[in-house]
Amino acid sequence: MVPLVSLSSLIKGRCDDTEQVCTLVKDWTGSNKLANIADLLIGKPMAVLGLILFGLLLRWVLHRVVDRIVSRAEDGVLPDQVNRFRRGRAAKVEAAHEARNATRRVQRAKTMGSLLKSIITGLVLAIVGTMVLSEIGVNIAPIIASAGIVGLAVGFGAQSLVTDFLSGVFMIFEDQYGVGDEIDLGEAIGTVEAVSLRVTRLRDINGTVWYVRNGEIARVGNMSQNWARTVLDVSVAYDSDLVKVSRVLQDVAHDLWDDEDFKGKVLEEPSVWGVQDLGADGIAVRVALKTAPGLQWGVAREMRQRIKARFDIEGIEIPFPQRVVWHRDERDAAGDQPAEDTAGTNGRMGR
């Protein structure tokens, strides 16, 4: 606790070079006592007032910087997906989803902005308060030494905590993911249930809850931001008519696009991209559908079911792995004609 000092103990013999009020009064009156009293009654309060005004100005400037950062964070790092020239259902669906994303970004950015402003206010208050104590004659060396020791101890003991905190701040400002998003963090893949400055909690498809420290996240794959895409590689036999296959896939995808149950789930007219791979057992034809975020897996399951049913009607064969097996008996060793027996891996006769 700082002891109270009397007025007489504060009066010095002569003015310091930095005490302008004291020096000015000394030049006017020629009295050291009057000069010291004037410095105590006028100079010190003016210095303290100047420090307070400086602290308020610094706080205002830093808060303005935070407001600028928050306003940029509210816009997000990805451009708007709704094209102003697009019309119809897709534009309305994407506009509604973008509005929900914008609301979430604004809420999170304002939360982080409020937190940063509180931290800035605390730091400015601590610095200005220490300077004011020094100005009124309090020895601040023990205070600075104690703060330095505490800061050093915290720095060594909480390096990972600081890393987690900073990573969480940038992650929230950049809107990398939020509650409800399907994300891939490497070893942990699932739905985000909670996001804090230190950890991210998500639940995988098996119901396991993962707690991942933000400082350990090296990369994030967000599968539900703005929009998603269902990409299916459908295998057909080599003797299939690829033109017919493409037409059938286009019809199936278009029927799904027109289905009332999937309005708002499929955002754009589906497209068949063509032959994707010439495999050992068949030809893979790729079809793609742009979907609302998080719905690509359900759309993919429905597409597979409809493709199987339509292929059965059209007589298009979905290939299965096959192999050739040669059986040789004792006559083979004598040079007789070998007997050939072929069978597919699923029990059906091969060529």
GROMACS .gro file of C-alpha atoms in nm, residues 17-349:
model
  333
   17ASP     CA    1   1.459   2.018  -1.616
   18THR     CA    2   1.140   1.832  -1.715
   19GLU     CA    3   0.913   2.034  -1.483
   20GLN     CA    4   0.811   2.318  -1.711
   21VAL     CA    5   0.556   2.476  -1.476
   22CYS     CA    6   0.806   2.476  -1.191
   23THR     CA    7   1.076   2.627  -1.410
   24LEU     CA    8   0.840   2.893  -1.545
   25VAL     CA    9   0.723   3.004  -1.197
   26LYS     CA   10   1.085   3.000  -1.074
   27ASP     CA   11   1.181   3.235  -1.357
   28TRP     CA   12   0.889   3.466  -1.276
   29THR     CA   13   0.921   3.478  -0.896
   30GLY     CA   14   1.273   3.360  -0.824
   31SER     CA   15   1.137   3.143  -0.541
   32ASN     CA   16   1.199   2.770  -0.540
   33LYS     CA   17   0.924   2.716  -0.284
   34LEU     CA   18   0.657   2.889  -0.491
   35ALA     CA   19   0.778   2.713  -0.803
   36ASN     CA   20   0.749   2.369  -0.638
   37ILE     CA   21   0.403   2.451  -0.500
   38ALA     CA   22   0.287   2.565  -0.844
   39ASP     CA   23   0.425   2.248  -0.999
   40LEU     CA   24   0.243   2.039  -0.738
   41LEU     CA   25  -0.090   2.220  -0.777
   42ILE     CA   26  -0.081   2.283  -1.153
   43GLY     CA   27   0.191   2.082  -1.323
   44LYS     CA   28   0.112   1.740  -1.176
   45PRO     CA   29  -0.266   1.759  -1.239
   46MET     CA   30  -0.203   1.877  -1.594
   47ALA     CA   31   0.038   1.588  -1.654
   48VAL     CA   32  -0.209   1.337  -1.512
   49LEU     CA   33  -0.489   1.489  -1.722
   50GLY     CA   34  -0.269   1.467  -2.032
   51LEU     CA   35  -0.197   1.099  -1.967
   52ILE     CA   36  -0.568   1.028  -1.921
   53LEU     CA   37  -0.653   1.209  -2.244
   54PHE     CA   38  -0.375   1.019  -2.423
   55GLY     CA   39  -0.513   0.689  -2.293
   56LEU     CA   40  -0.865   0.775  -2.407
   57LEU     CA   41  -0.737   0.875  -2.752
   58LEU     CA   42  -0.531   0.556  -2.785
   59ARG     CA   43  -0.828   0.347  -2.676
   60TRP     CA   44  -1.052   0.521  -2.931
   61VAL     CA   45  -0.803   0.464  -3.215
   62LEU     CA   46  -0.756   0.095  -3.130
   63HIS     CA   47  -1.132   0.044  -3.102
   64ARG     CA   48  -1.172   0.197  -3.447
   65VAL     CA   49  -0.918  -0.050  -3.581
   66VAL     CA   50  -1.112  -0.336  -3.421
   67ASP     CA   51  -1.436  -0.206  -3.576
   68ARG     CA   52  -1.273  -0.210  -3.920
   69ILE     CA   53  -1.154  -0.567  -3.868
   70VAL     CA   54  -1.500  -0.671  -3.747
   71SER     CA   55  -1.667  -0.512  -4.050
   72ARG     CA   56  -1.439  -0.710  -4.281
   73ALA     CA   57  -1.501  -1.029  -4.085
   74GLU     CA   58  -1.876  -0.976  -4.122
   75ASP     CA   59  -1.836  -0.993  -4.502
   76GLY     CA   60  -1.659  -1.331  -4.480
   77VAL     CA   61  -1.360  -1.460  -4.675
   78LEU     CA   62  -1.566  -1.620  -4.953
   79PRO     CA   63  -1.754  -1.417  -5.214
   80ASP     CA   64  -2.130  -1.423  -5.233
   81GLN     CA   65  -2.249  -1.720  -5.434
   82VAL     CA   66  -2.570  -1.565  -5.560
   83ASN     CA   67  -2.530  -1.425  -5.908
   84ARG     CA   68  -2.746  -1.120  -5.969
   85PHE     CA   69  -2.826  -1.249  -6.318
   86ARG     CA   70  -2.950  -1.584  -6.190
   87ARG     CA   71  -3.323  -1.631  -6.168
   88GLY     CA   72  -3.567  -1.879  -6.023
   89ARG     CA   73  -3.543  -2.131  -5.743
   90ALA     CA   74  -3.163  -2.160  -5.725
   91ALA     CA   75  -3.121  -1.786  -5.668
   92LYS     CA   76  -3.382  -1.783  -5.391
   93VAL     CA   77  -3.233  -2.086  -5.215
   94GLU     CA   78  -2.879  -1.953  -5.229
   95ALA     CA   79  -2.993  -1.607  -5.120
   96ALA     CA   80  -3.167  -1.752  -4.813
   97HIS     CA   81  -2.864  -1.961  -4.723
   98GLU     CA   82  -2.627  -1.669  -4.771
   99ALA     CA   83  -2.848  -1.460  -4.541
  100ARG     CA   84  -2.821  -1.726  -4.269
  101ASN     CA   85  -2.443  -1.740  -4.313
  102ALA     CA   86  -2.420  -1.361  -4.298
  103THR     CA   87  -2.618  -1.352  -3.974
  104ARG     CA   88  -2.389  -1.609  -3.820
  105ARG     CA   89  -2.078  -1.422  -3.933
  106VAL     CA   90  -2.207  -1.093  -3.793
  107GLN     CA   91  -2.283  -1.247  -3.454
  108ARG     CA   92  -1.944  -1.414  -3.425
  109ALA     CA   93  -1.754  -1.110  -3.549
  110LYS     CA   94  -1.930  -0.881  -3.302
  111THR     CA   95  -1.857  -1.124  -3.019
  112MET     CA   96  -1.488  -1.127  -3.105
  113GLY     CA   97  -1.487  -0.751  -3.149
  114SER     CA   98  -1.634  -0.705  -2.802
  115LEU     CA   99  -1.373  -0.939  -2.655
  116LEU     CA  100  -1.084  -0.758  -2.826
  117LYS     CA  101  -1.216  -0.420  -2.715
  118SER     CA  102  -1.230  -0.540  -2.354
  119ILE     CA  103  -0.869  -0.663  -2.377
  120ILE     CA  104  -0.754  -0.333  -2.530
  121THR     CA  105  -0.933  -0.133  -2.262
  122GLY     CA  106  -0.768  -0.337  -1.988
  123LEU     CA  107  -0.420  -0.299  -2.134
  124VAL     CA  108  -0.456   0.075  -2.192
  125LEU     CA  109  -0.592   0.121  -1.840
  126ALA     CA  110  -0.299  -0.071  -1.690
  127ILE     CA  111  -0.038   0.124  -1.887
  128VAL     CA  112  -0.189   0.468  -1.827
  129GLY     CA  113  -0.251   0.388  -1.461
  130THR     CA  114   0.113   0.293  -1.414
  131MET     CA  115   0.227   0.613  -1.584
  132VAL     CA  116  -0.005   0.821  -1.362
  133LEU     CA  117   0.136   0.657  -1.049
  134SER     CA  118   0.485   0.737  -1.168
  135GLU     CA  119   0.387   1.098  -1.236
  136ILE     CA  120   0.251   1.155  -0.884
  137GLY     CA  121   0.568   1.019  -0.728
  138VAL     CA  122   0.495   0.651  -0.663
  139ASN     CA  123   0.786   0.414  -0.723
  140ILE     CA  124   0.663   0.189  -1.003
  141ALA     CA  125   0.981  -0.018  -1.035
  142PRO     CA  126   0.847  -0.300  -0.812
  143ILE     CA  127   0.521  -0.299  -1.008
  144ILE     CA  128   0.700  -0.330  -1.343
  145ALA     CA  129   0.936  -0.596  -1.207
  146SER     CA  130   0.645  -0.799  -1.069
  147ALA     CA  131   0.454  -0.769  -1.397
  148GLY     CA  132   0.763  -0.879  -1.589
  149ILE     CA  133   0.814  -1.184  -1.369
  150VAL     CA  134   0.447  -1.281  -1.389
  151GLY     CA  135   0.444  -1.229  -1.768
  152LEU     CA  136   0.758  -1.441  -1.810
  153ALA     CA  137   0.616  -1.720  -1.597
  154VAL     CA  138   0.286  -1.715  -1.786
  155GLY     CA  139   0.471  -1.705  -2.119
  156PHE     CA  140   0.673  -2.016  -2.041
  157GLY     CA  141   0.388  -2.204  -1.877
  158ALA     CA  142   0.109  -2.122  -2.120
  159GLN     CA  143   0.270  -2.120  -2.464
  160SER     CA  144   0.019  -2.371  -2.601
  161LEU     CA  145  -0.270  -2.177  -2.444
  162VAL     CA  146  -0.159  -1.857  -2.620
  163THR     CA  147  -0.127  -2.049  -2.948
  164ASP     CA  148  -0.476  -2.194  -2.906
  165PHE     CA  149  -0.618  -1.850  -2.823
  166LEU     CA  150  -0.463  -1.675  -3.123
  167SER     CA  151  -0.565  -1.957  -3.357
  168GLY     CA  152  -0.919  -1.938  -3.224
  169VAL     CA  153  -0.932  -1.561  -3.276
  170PHE     CA  154  -0.822  -1.583  -3.640
  171MET     CA  155  -1.043  -1.886  -3.704
  172ILE     CA  156  -1.352  -1.700  -3.582
  173PHE     CA  157  -1.266  -1.376  -3.764
  174GLU     CA  158  -1.204  -1.562  -4.092
  175ASP     CA  159  -1.525  -1.764  -4.048
  176GLN     CA  160  -1.348  -2.089  -4.133
  177TYR     CA  161  -1.631  -2.293  -3.978
  178GLY     CA  162  -1.913  -2.266  -3.728
  179VAL     CA  163  -2.162  -2.468  -3.528
  180GLY     CA  164  -2.346  -2.714  -3.754
  181ASP     CA  165  -2.078  -2.729  -4.025
  182GLU     CA  166  -1.942  -3.061  -4.151
  183ILE     CA  167  -1.564  -3.030  -4.133
  184ASP     CA  168  -1.252  -3.241  -4.184
  185LEU     CA  169  -0.970  -3.166  -3.937
  186GLY     CA  170  -0.751  -3.458  -4.040
  187GLU     CA  171  -0.799  -3.733  -3.782
  188ALA     CA  172  -1.134  -3.591  -3.669
  189ILE     CA  173  -1.421  -3.559  -3.916
  190GLY     CA  174  -1.773  -3.468  -3.812
  191THR     CA  175  -2.031  -3.203  -3.725
  192VAL     CA  176  -1.921  -2.901  -3.523
  193GLU     CA  177  -2.112  -2.878  -3.195
  194ALA     CA  178  -1.925  -2.596  -3.020
  195VAL     CA  179  -1.652  -2.344  -3.100
  196SER     CA  180  -1.449  -2.158  -2.839
  197LEU     CA  181  -1.123  -1.967  -2.837
  198ARG     CA  182  -0.933  -2.271  -2.710
  199VAL     CA  183  -1.100  -2.586  -2.844
  200THR     CA  184  -1.340  -2.703  -3.113
  201ARG     CA  185  -1.587  -2.980  -3.031
  202LEU     CA  186  -1.726  -3.199  -3.307
  203ARG     CA  187  -1.912  -3.531  -3.327
  204ASP     CA  188  -1.830  -3.790  -3.592
  205ILE     CA  189  -2.068  -4.023  -3.775
  206ASN     CA  190  -2.030  -4.291  -3.503
  207GLY     CA  191  -2.134  -4.050  -3.228
  208THR     CA  192  -1.784  -4.001  -3.088
  209VAL     CA  193  -1.721  -3.650  -2.956
  210TRP     CA  194  -1.382  -3.502  -3.047
  211TYR     CA  195  -1.218  -3.210  -2.867
  212VAL     CA  196  -0.953  -3.051  -3.086
  213ARG     CA  197  -0.730  -2.769  -2.964
  214ASN     CA  198  -0.736  -2.477  -3.206
  215GLY     CA  199  -0.358  -2.449  -3.201
  216GLU     CA  200  -0.324  -2.806  -3.332
  217ILE     CA  201  -0.547  -2.750  -3.636
  218ALA     CA  202  -0.316  -2.732  -3.938
  219ARG     CA  203  -0.587  -2.733  -4.204
  220VAL     CA  204  -0.966  -2.739  -4.222
  221GLY     CA  205  -1.189  -2.886  -4.489
  222ASN     CA  206  -1.538  -2.735  -4.463
  223MET     CA  207  -1.794  -2.949  -4.647
  224SER     CA  208  -2.094  -2.725  -4.575
  225GLN     CA  209  -1.994  -2.367  -4.650
  226ASN     CA  210  -2.211  -2.176  -4.899
  227TRP     CA  211  -2.285  -2.479  -5.120
  228ALA     CA  212  -2.179  -2.839  -5.182
  229ARG     CA  213  -2.162  -3.081  -5.473
  230THR     CA  214  -2.263  -3.444  -5.520
  231VAL     CA  215  -2.021  -3.619  -5.755
  232LEU     CA  216  -2.103  -3.977  -5.859
  233ASP     CA  217  -1.888  -4.205  -6.072
  234VAL     CA  218  -2.128  -4.464  -6.217
  235SER     CA  219  -1.965  -4.775  -6.362
  236VAL     CA  220  -2.110  -4.947  -6.669
  237ALA     CA  221  -1.993  -5.244  -6.874
  238TYR     CA  222  -1.758  -5.197  -7.169
  239ASP     CA  223  -2.021  -5.309  -7.418
  240SER     CA  224  -2.267  -5.040  -7.299
  241ASP     CA  225  -2.381  -4.759  -7.528
  242LEU     CA  226  -2.220  -4.454  -7.365
  243VAL     CA  227  -2.453  -4.212  -7.542
  244LYS     CA  228  -2.752  -4.395  -7.398
  245VAL     CA  229  -2.588  -4.414  -7.055
  246SER     CA  230  -2.526  -4.037  -7.054
  247ARG     CA  231  -2.884  -3.969  -7.162
  248VAL     CA  232  -3.025  -4.196  -6.890
  249LEU     CA  233  -2.808  -4.037  -6.620
  250GLN     CA  234  -2.913  -3.691  -6.737
  251ASP     CA  235  -3.281  -3.793  -6.723
  252VAL     CA  236  -3.247  -3.939  -6.374
  253ALA     CA  237  -3.067  -3.631  -6.244
  254HIS     CA  238  -3.317  -3.397  -6.408
  255ASP     CA  239  -3.610  -3.588  -6.255
  256LEU     CA  240  -3.448  -3.540  -5.915
  257TRP     CA  241  -3.404  -3.169  -5.989
  258ASP     CA  242  -3.776  -3.141  -6.073
  259ASP     CA  243  -3.889  -3.345  -5.773
  260GLU     CA  244  -4.086  -3.131  -5.527
  261ASP     CA  245  -3.925  -3.314  -5.233
  262PHE     CA  246  -3.582  -3.194  -5.346
  263LYS     CA  247  -3.663  -2.832  -5.422
  264GLY     CA  248  -3.411  -2.627  -5.229
  265LYS     CA  249  -3.176  -2.924  -5.196
  266VAL     CA  250  -3.052  -2.933  -5.557
  267LEU     CA  251  -2.949  -2.579  -5.649
  268GLU     CA  252  -2.869  -2.603  -6.019
  269GLU     CA  253  -2.954  -2.811  -6.323
  270PRO     CA  254  -2.748  -3.133  -6.291
  271SER     CA  255  -2.491  -3.219  -6.555
  272VAL     CA  256  -2.322  -3.534  -6.682
  273TRP     CA  257  -1.951  -3.465  -6.717
  274GLY     CA  258  -1.877  -3.776  -6.924
  275VAL     CA  259  -1.633  -4.065  -6.906
  276GLN     CA  260  -1.417  -4.032  -6.596
  277ASP     CA  261  -1.219  -4.356  -6.595
  278LEU     CA  262  -1.152  -4.669  -6.800
  279GLY     CA  263  -1.116  -4.927  -6.526
  280ALA     CA  264  -1.033  -5.296  -6.524
  281ASP     CA  265  -1.396  -5.399  -6.486
  282GLY     CA  266  -1.593  -5.115  -6.646
  283ILE     CA  267  -1.623  -4.755  -6.758
  284ALA     CA  268  -1.693  -4.484  -6.501
  285VAL     CA  269  -1.924  -4.201  -6.612
  286ARG     CA  270  -1.937  -3.894  -6.384
  287VAL     CA  271  -2.254  -3.701  -6.298
  288ALA     CA  272  -2.256  -3.392  -6.073
  289LEU     CA  273  -2.527  -3.203  -5.883
  290LYS     CA  274  -2.482  -2.876  -5.695
  291THR     CA  275  -2.663  -2.899  -5.361
  292ALA     CA  276  -2.735  -2.700  -5.051
  293PRO     CA  277  -2.459  -2.730  -4.788
  294GLY     CA  278  -2.466  -3.050  -4.586
  295LEU     CA  279  -2.720  -3.221  -4.813
  296GLN     CA  280  -2.481  -3.370  -5.069
  297TRP     CA  281  -2.475  -3.712  -4.903
  298GLY     CA  282  -2.853  -3.751  -4.894
  299VAL     CA  283  -2.878  -3.643  -5.258
  300ALA     CA  284  -2.606  -3.894  -5.350
  301ARG     CA  285  -2.793  -4.182  -5.183
  302GLU     CA  286  -3.117  -4.092  -5.360
  303MET     CA  287  -2.935  -4.068  -5.694
  304ARG     CA  288  -2.777  -4.412  -5.654
  305GLN     CA  289  -3.115  -4.567  -5.578
  306ARG     CA  290  -3.279  -4.405  -5.881
  307ILE     CA  291  -2.988  -4.490  -6.111
  308LYS     CA  292  -3.003  -4.858  -6.011
  309ALA     CA  293  -3.378  -4.874  -6.072
  310ARG     CA  294  -3.350  -4.696  -6.410
  311PHE     CA  295  -3.057  -4.912  -6.525
  312ASP     CA  296  -3.262  -5.224  -6.454
  313ILE     CA  297  -3.542  -5.090  -6.675
  314GLU     CA  298  -3.308  -4.980  -6.955
  315GLY     CA  299  -3.107  -5.302  -6.946
  316ILE     CA  300  -2.779  -5.123  -6.869
  317GLU     CA  301  -2.542  -5.357  -6.688
  318ILE     CA  302  -2.351  -5.245  -6.381
  319PRO     CA  303  -2.025  -5.444  -6.411
  320PHE     CA  304  -1.880  -5.680  -6.156
  321PRO     CA  305  -1.521  -5.799  -6.119
  322GLN     CA  306  -1.441  -6.105  -6.333
  323ARG     CA  307  -1.142  -6.337  -6.372
  324VAL     CA  308  -1.042  -6.635  -6.586
  325VAL     CA  309  -0.946  -6.968  -6.420
  326TRP     CA  310  -0.764  -7.247  -6.612
  327HIS     CA  311  -0.796  -7.608  -6.492
  328ARG     CA  312  -0.532  -7.856  -6.613
  329ASP     CA  313  -0.546  -8.237  -6.553
  330GLU     CA  314  -0.299  -8.518  -6.621
  331ARG     CA  315  -0.370  -8.509  -6.996
  332ASP     CA  316  -0.244  -8.154  -7.010
  333ALA     CA  317   0.100  -8.280  -6.910
  334ALA     CA  318   0.095  -8.526  -7.206
  335GLY     CA  319   0.032  -8.240  -7.448
  336ASP     CA  320  -0.342  -8.291  -7.500
  337GLN     CA  321  -0.569  -7.998  -7.569
  338PRO     CA  322  -0.629  -7.812  -7.235
  339ALA     CA  323  -0.982  -7.772  -7.106
  340GLU     CA  324  -1.095  -7.413  -7.047
  341ASP     CA  325  -1.333  -7.323  -6.765
  342THR     CA  326  -1.415  -6.965  -6.684
  343ALA     CA  327  -1.629  -6.821  -6.409
  344GLY     CA  328  -1.702  -6.480  -6.262
  345THR     CA  329  -1.628  -6.399  -5.905
  346ASN     CA  330  -1.998  -6.381  -5.825
  347GLY     CA  331  -2.071  -6.731  -5.960
  348ARG     CA  332  -2.190  -6.626  -6.308
  349MET     CA  333  -2.025  -6.781  -6.615
   0.00000   0.00000   0.00000
